PDB file of C-alpha atoms and ligand atoms in Angstrom:
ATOM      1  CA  UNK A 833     -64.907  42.886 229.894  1.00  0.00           C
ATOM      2  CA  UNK A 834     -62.644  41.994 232.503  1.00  0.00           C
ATOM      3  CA  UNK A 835     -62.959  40.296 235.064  1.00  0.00           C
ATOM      4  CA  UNK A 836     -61.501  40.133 238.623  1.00  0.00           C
ATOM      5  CA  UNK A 837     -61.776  37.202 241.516  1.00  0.00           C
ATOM      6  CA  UNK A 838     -61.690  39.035 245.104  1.00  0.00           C
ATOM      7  CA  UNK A 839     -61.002  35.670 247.200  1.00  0.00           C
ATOM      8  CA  UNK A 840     -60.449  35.044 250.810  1.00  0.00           C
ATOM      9  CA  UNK A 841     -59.231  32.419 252.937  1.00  0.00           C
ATOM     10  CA  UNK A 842     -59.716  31.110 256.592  1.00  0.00           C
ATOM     11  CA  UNK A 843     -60.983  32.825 259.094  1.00  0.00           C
ATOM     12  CA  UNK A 844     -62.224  36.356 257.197  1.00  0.00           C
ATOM     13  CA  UNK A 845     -65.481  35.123 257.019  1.00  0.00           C
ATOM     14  CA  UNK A 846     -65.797  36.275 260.862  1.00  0.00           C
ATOM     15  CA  UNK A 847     -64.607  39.825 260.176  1.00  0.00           C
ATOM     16  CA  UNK A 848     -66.433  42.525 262.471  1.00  0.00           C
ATOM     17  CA  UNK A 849     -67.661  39.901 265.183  1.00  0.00           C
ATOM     18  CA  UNK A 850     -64.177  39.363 266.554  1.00  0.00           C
ATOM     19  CA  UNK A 851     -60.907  40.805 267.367  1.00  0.00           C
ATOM     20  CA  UNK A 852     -62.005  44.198 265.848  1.00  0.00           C
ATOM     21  CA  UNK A 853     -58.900  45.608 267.382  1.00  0.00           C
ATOM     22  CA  UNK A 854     -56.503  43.950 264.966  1.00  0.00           C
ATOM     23  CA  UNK A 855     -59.022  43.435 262.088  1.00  0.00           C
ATOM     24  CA  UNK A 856     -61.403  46.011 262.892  1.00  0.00           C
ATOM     25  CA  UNK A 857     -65.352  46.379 262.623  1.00  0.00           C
ATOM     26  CA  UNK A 858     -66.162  45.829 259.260  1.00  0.00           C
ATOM     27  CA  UNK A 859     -67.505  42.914 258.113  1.00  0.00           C
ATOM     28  CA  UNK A 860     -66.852  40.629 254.778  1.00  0.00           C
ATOM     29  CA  UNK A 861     -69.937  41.102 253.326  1.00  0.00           C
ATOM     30  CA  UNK A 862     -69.631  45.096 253.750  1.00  0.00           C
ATOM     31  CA  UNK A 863     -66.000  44.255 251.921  1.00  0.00           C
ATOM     32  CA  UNK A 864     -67.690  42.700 249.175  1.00  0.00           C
ATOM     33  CA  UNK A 865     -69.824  45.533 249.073  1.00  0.00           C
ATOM     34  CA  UNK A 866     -66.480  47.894 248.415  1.00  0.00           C
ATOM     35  CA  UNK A 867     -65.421  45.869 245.870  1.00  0.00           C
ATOM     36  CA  UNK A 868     -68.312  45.497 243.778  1.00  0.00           C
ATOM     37  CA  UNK A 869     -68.860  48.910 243.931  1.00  0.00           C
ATOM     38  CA  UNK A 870     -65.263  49.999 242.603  1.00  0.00           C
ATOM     39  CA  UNK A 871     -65.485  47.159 240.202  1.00  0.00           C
ATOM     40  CA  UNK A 872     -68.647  49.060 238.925  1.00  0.00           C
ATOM     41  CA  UNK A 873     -66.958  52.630 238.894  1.00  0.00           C
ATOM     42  CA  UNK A 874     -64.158  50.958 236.921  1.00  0.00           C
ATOM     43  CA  UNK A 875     -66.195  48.997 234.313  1.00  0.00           C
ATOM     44  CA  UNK A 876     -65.443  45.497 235.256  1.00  0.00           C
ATOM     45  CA  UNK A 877     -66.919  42.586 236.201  1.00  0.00           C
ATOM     46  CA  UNK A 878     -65.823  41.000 239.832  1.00  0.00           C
ATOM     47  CA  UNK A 879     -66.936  38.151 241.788  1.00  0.00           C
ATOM     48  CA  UNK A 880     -66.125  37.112 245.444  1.00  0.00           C
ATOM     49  CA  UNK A 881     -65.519  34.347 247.162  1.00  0.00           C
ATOM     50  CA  UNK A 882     -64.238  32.724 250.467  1.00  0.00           C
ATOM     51  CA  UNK A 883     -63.242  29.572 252.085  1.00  0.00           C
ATOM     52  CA  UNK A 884     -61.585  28.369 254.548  1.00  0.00           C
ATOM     53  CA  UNK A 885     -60.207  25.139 253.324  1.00  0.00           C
ATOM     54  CA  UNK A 886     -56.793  25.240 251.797  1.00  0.00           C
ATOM     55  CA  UNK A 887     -58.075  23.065 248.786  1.00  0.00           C
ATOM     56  CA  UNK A 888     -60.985  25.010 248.075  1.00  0.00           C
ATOM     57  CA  UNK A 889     -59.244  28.038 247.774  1.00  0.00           C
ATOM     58  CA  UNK A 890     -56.553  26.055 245.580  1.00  0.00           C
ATOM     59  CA  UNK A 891     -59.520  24.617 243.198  1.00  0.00           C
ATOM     60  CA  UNK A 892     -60.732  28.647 243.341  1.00  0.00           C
ATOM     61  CA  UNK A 893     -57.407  29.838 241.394  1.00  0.00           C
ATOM     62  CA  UNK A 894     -57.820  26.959 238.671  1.00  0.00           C
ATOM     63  CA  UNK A 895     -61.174  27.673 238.142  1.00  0.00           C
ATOM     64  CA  UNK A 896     -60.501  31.440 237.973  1.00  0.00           C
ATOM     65  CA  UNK A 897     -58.188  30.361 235.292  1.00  0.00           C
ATOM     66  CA  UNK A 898     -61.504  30.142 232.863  1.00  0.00           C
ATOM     67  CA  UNK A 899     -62.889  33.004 233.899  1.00  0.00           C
ATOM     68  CA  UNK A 900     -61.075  35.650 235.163  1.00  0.00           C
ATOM     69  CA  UNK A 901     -58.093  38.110 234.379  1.00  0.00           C
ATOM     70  CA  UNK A 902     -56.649  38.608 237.617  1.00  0.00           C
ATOM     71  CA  UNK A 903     -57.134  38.085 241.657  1.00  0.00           C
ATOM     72  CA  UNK A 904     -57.124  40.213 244.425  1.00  0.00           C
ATOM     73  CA  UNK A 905     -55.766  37.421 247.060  1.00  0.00           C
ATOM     74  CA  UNK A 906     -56.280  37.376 251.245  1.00  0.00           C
ATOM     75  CA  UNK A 907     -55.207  34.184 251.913  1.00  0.00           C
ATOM     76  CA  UNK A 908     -55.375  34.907 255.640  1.00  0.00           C
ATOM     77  CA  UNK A 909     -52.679  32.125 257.873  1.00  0.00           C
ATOM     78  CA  UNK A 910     -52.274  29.941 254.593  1.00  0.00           C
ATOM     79  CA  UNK A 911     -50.346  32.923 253.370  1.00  0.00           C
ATOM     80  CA  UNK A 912     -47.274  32.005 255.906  1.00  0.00           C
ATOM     81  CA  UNK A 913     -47.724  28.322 254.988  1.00  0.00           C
ATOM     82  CA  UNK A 914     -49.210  27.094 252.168  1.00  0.00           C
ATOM     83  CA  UNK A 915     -47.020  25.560 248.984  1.00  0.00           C
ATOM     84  CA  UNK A 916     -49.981  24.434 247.498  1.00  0.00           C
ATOM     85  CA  UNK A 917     -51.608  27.874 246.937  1.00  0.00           C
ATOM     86  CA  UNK A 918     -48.137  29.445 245.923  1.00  0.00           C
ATOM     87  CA  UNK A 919     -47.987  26.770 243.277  1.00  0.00           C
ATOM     88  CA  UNK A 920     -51.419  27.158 242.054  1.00  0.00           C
ATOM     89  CA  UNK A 921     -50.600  30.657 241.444  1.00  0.00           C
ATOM     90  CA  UNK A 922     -47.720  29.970 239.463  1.00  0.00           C
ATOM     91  CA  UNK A 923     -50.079  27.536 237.346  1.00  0.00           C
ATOM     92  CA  UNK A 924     -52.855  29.069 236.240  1.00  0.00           C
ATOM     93  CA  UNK A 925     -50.152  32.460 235.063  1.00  0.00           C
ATOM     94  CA  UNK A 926     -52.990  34.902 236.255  1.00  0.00           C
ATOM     95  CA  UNK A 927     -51.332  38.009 237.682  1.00  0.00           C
ATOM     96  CA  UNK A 928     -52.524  37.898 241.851  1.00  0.00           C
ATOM     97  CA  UNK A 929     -52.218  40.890 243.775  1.00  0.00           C
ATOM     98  CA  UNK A 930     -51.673  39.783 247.916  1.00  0.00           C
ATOM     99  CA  UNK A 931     -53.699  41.524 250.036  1.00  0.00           C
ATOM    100  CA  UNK A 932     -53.711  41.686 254.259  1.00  0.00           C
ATOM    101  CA  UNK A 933     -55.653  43.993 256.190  1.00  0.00           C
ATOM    102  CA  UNK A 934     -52.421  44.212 258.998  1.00  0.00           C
ATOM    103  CA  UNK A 935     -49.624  45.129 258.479  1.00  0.00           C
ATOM    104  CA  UNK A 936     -47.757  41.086 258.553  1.00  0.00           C
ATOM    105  CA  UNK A 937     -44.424  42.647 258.434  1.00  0.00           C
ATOM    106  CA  UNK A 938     -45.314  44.724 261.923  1.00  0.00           C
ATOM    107  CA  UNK A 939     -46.400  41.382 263.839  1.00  0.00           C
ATOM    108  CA  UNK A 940     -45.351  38.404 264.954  1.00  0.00           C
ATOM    109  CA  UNK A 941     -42.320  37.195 262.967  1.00  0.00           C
ATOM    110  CA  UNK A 942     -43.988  34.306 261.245  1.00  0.00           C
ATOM    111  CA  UNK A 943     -46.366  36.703 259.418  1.00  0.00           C
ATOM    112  CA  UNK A 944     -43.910  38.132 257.933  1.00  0.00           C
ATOM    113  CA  UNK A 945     -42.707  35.337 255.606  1.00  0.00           C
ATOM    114  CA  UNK A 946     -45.422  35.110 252.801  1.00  0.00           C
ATOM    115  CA  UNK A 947     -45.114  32.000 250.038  1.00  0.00           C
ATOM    116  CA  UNK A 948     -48.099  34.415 248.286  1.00  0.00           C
ATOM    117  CA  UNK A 949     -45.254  37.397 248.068  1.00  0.00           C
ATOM    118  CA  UNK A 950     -42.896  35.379 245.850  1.00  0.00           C
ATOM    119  CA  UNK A 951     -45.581  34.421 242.869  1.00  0.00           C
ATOM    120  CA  UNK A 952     -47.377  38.007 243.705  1.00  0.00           C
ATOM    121  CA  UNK A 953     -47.595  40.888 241.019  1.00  0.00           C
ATOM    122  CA  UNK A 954     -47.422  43.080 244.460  1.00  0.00           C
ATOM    123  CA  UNK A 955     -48.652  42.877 247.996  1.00  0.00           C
ATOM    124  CA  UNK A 956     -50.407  45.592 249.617  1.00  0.00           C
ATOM    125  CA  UNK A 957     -50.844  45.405 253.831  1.00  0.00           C
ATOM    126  CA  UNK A 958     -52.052  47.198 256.618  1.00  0.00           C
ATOM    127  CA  UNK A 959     -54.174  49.619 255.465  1.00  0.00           C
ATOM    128  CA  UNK A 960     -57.312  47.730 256.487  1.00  0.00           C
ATOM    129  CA  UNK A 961     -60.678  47.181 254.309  1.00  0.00           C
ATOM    130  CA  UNK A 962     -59.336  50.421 252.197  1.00  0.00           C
ATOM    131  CA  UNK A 963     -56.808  48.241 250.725  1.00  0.00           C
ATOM    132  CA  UNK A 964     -59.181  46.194 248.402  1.00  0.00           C
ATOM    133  CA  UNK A 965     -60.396  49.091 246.439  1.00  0.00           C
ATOM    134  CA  UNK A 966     -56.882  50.198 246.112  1.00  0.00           C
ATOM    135  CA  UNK A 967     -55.835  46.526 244.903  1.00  0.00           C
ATOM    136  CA  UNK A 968     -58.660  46.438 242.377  1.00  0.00           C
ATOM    137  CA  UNK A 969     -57.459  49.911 240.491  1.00  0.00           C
ATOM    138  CA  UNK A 970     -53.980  48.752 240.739  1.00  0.00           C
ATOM    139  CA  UNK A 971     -55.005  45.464 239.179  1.00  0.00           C
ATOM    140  CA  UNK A 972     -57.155  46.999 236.564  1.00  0.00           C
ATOM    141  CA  UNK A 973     -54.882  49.378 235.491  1.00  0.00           C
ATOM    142  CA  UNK A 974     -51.723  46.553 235.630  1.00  0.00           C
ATOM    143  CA  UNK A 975     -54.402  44.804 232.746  1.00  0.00           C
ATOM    144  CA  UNK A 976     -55.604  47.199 231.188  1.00  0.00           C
ATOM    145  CA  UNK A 977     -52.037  49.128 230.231  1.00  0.00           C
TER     146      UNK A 977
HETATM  147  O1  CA2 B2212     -54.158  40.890 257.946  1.00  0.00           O
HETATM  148  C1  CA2 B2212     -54.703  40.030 257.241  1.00  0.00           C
HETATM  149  O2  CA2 B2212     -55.527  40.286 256.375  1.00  0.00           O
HETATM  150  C2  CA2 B2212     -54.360  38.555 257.491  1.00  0.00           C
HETATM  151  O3  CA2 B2212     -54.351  37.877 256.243  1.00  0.00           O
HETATM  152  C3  CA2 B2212     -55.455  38.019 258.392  1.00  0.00           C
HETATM  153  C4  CA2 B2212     -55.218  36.587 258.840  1.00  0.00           C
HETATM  154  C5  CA2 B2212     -53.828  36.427 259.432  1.00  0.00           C
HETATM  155  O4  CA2 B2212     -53.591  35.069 259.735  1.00  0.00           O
HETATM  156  C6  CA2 B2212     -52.744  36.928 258.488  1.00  0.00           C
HETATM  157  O5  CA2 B2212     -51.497  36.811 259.138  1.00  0.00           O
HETATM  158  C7  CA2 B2212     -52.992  38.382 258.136  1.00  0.00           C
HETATM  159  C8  CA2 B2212     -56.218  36.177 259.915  1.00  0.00           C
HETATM  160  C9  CA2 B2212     -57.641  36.445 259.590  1.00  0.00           C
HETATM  161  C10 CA2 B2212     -58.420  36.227 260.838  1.00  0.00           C
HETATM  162  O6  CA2 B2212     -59.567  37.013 260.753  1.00  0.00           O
HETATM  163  C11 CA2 B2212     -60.299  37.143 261.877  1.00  0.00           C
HETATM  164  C12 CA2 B2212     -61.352  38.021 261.796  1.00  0.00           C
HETATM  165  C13 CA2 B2212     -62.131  38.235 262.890  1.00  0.00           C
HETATM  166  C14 CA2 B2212     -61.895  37.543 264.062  1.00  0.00           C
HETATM  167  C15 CA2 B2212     -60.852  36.656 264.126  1.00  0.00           C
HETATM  168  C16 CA2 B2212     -60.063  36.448 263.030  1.00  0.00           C
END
């Protein structure tokens, strides 16, 4: 069956408490809850994570190597900085679809420059919590064709 990795970096884990007018009111776990239900209308098997240490989420895209097809990837601020997760990506060859809840190209000018973007299968932003559903088929149907 396949087999997805939903993973999210610093900060998401306070979705819905704070800042609702950028991120809105929903929280992670209620994201979660989105995913594992389209992974169940779809027929696959999904698992979610999040940290928000850059080398946790790094060791998280190795491991999925073993045990998962693809990942649906918010890496939150390391997304505008990090080398190390752009390079995991490119090591473990699984195909990573970049996910942001904002729109980073409509912001501040340092959102706009992703690392993700350039090792990415595709990048979809700014269409809030809908997004990861819409990630998930693209993802799924990217495999499965
Ligand atoms: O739009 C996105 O999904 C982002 O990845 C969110 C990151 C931001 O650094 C990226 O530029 C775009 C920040 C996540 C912060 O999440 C919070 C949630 C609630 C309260 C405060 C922060």
């Amino acid at each position: 069956m396949t087999s997805l990795l939903v993973l999210n970096g610093p900060n998401l884990n306070l979705l819905g408490t704070r800042q609702p007018e950028i991120y809105g009111s929903v929280t992670l776990a209620e994201i979660e809850a989105l995913c594992a239900e389209t992974a169940a209308e779809l027929g696959v098997s999904i698992e979610c994570a999040q940290s928000n240490h850059e080398g946790a989420l790094v060791d998280a895209i190795h491991a999925a190597r073993a045990r998962h097809d693809g990942i649906v990837l918010n890496a939150g601020a390391y997304t505008h900085t990090s080398i190390a997760l752009m390079d995991a990506i490119s090591s473990v060859g699984l195909p990573v679809i970049e996910l942001h809840l904002s729109n980073i190209h409509a912001r501040e000018d340092f959102r706009a420059r992703s690392y993700i973007a350039r090792v990415a299968l595709a990048q979809i932003c700014g269409l809030g919590p809908a997004g990861y559903p819409l990630a998930i088929r693209a993802l799924v149907q990217h495999l499965e064709s």
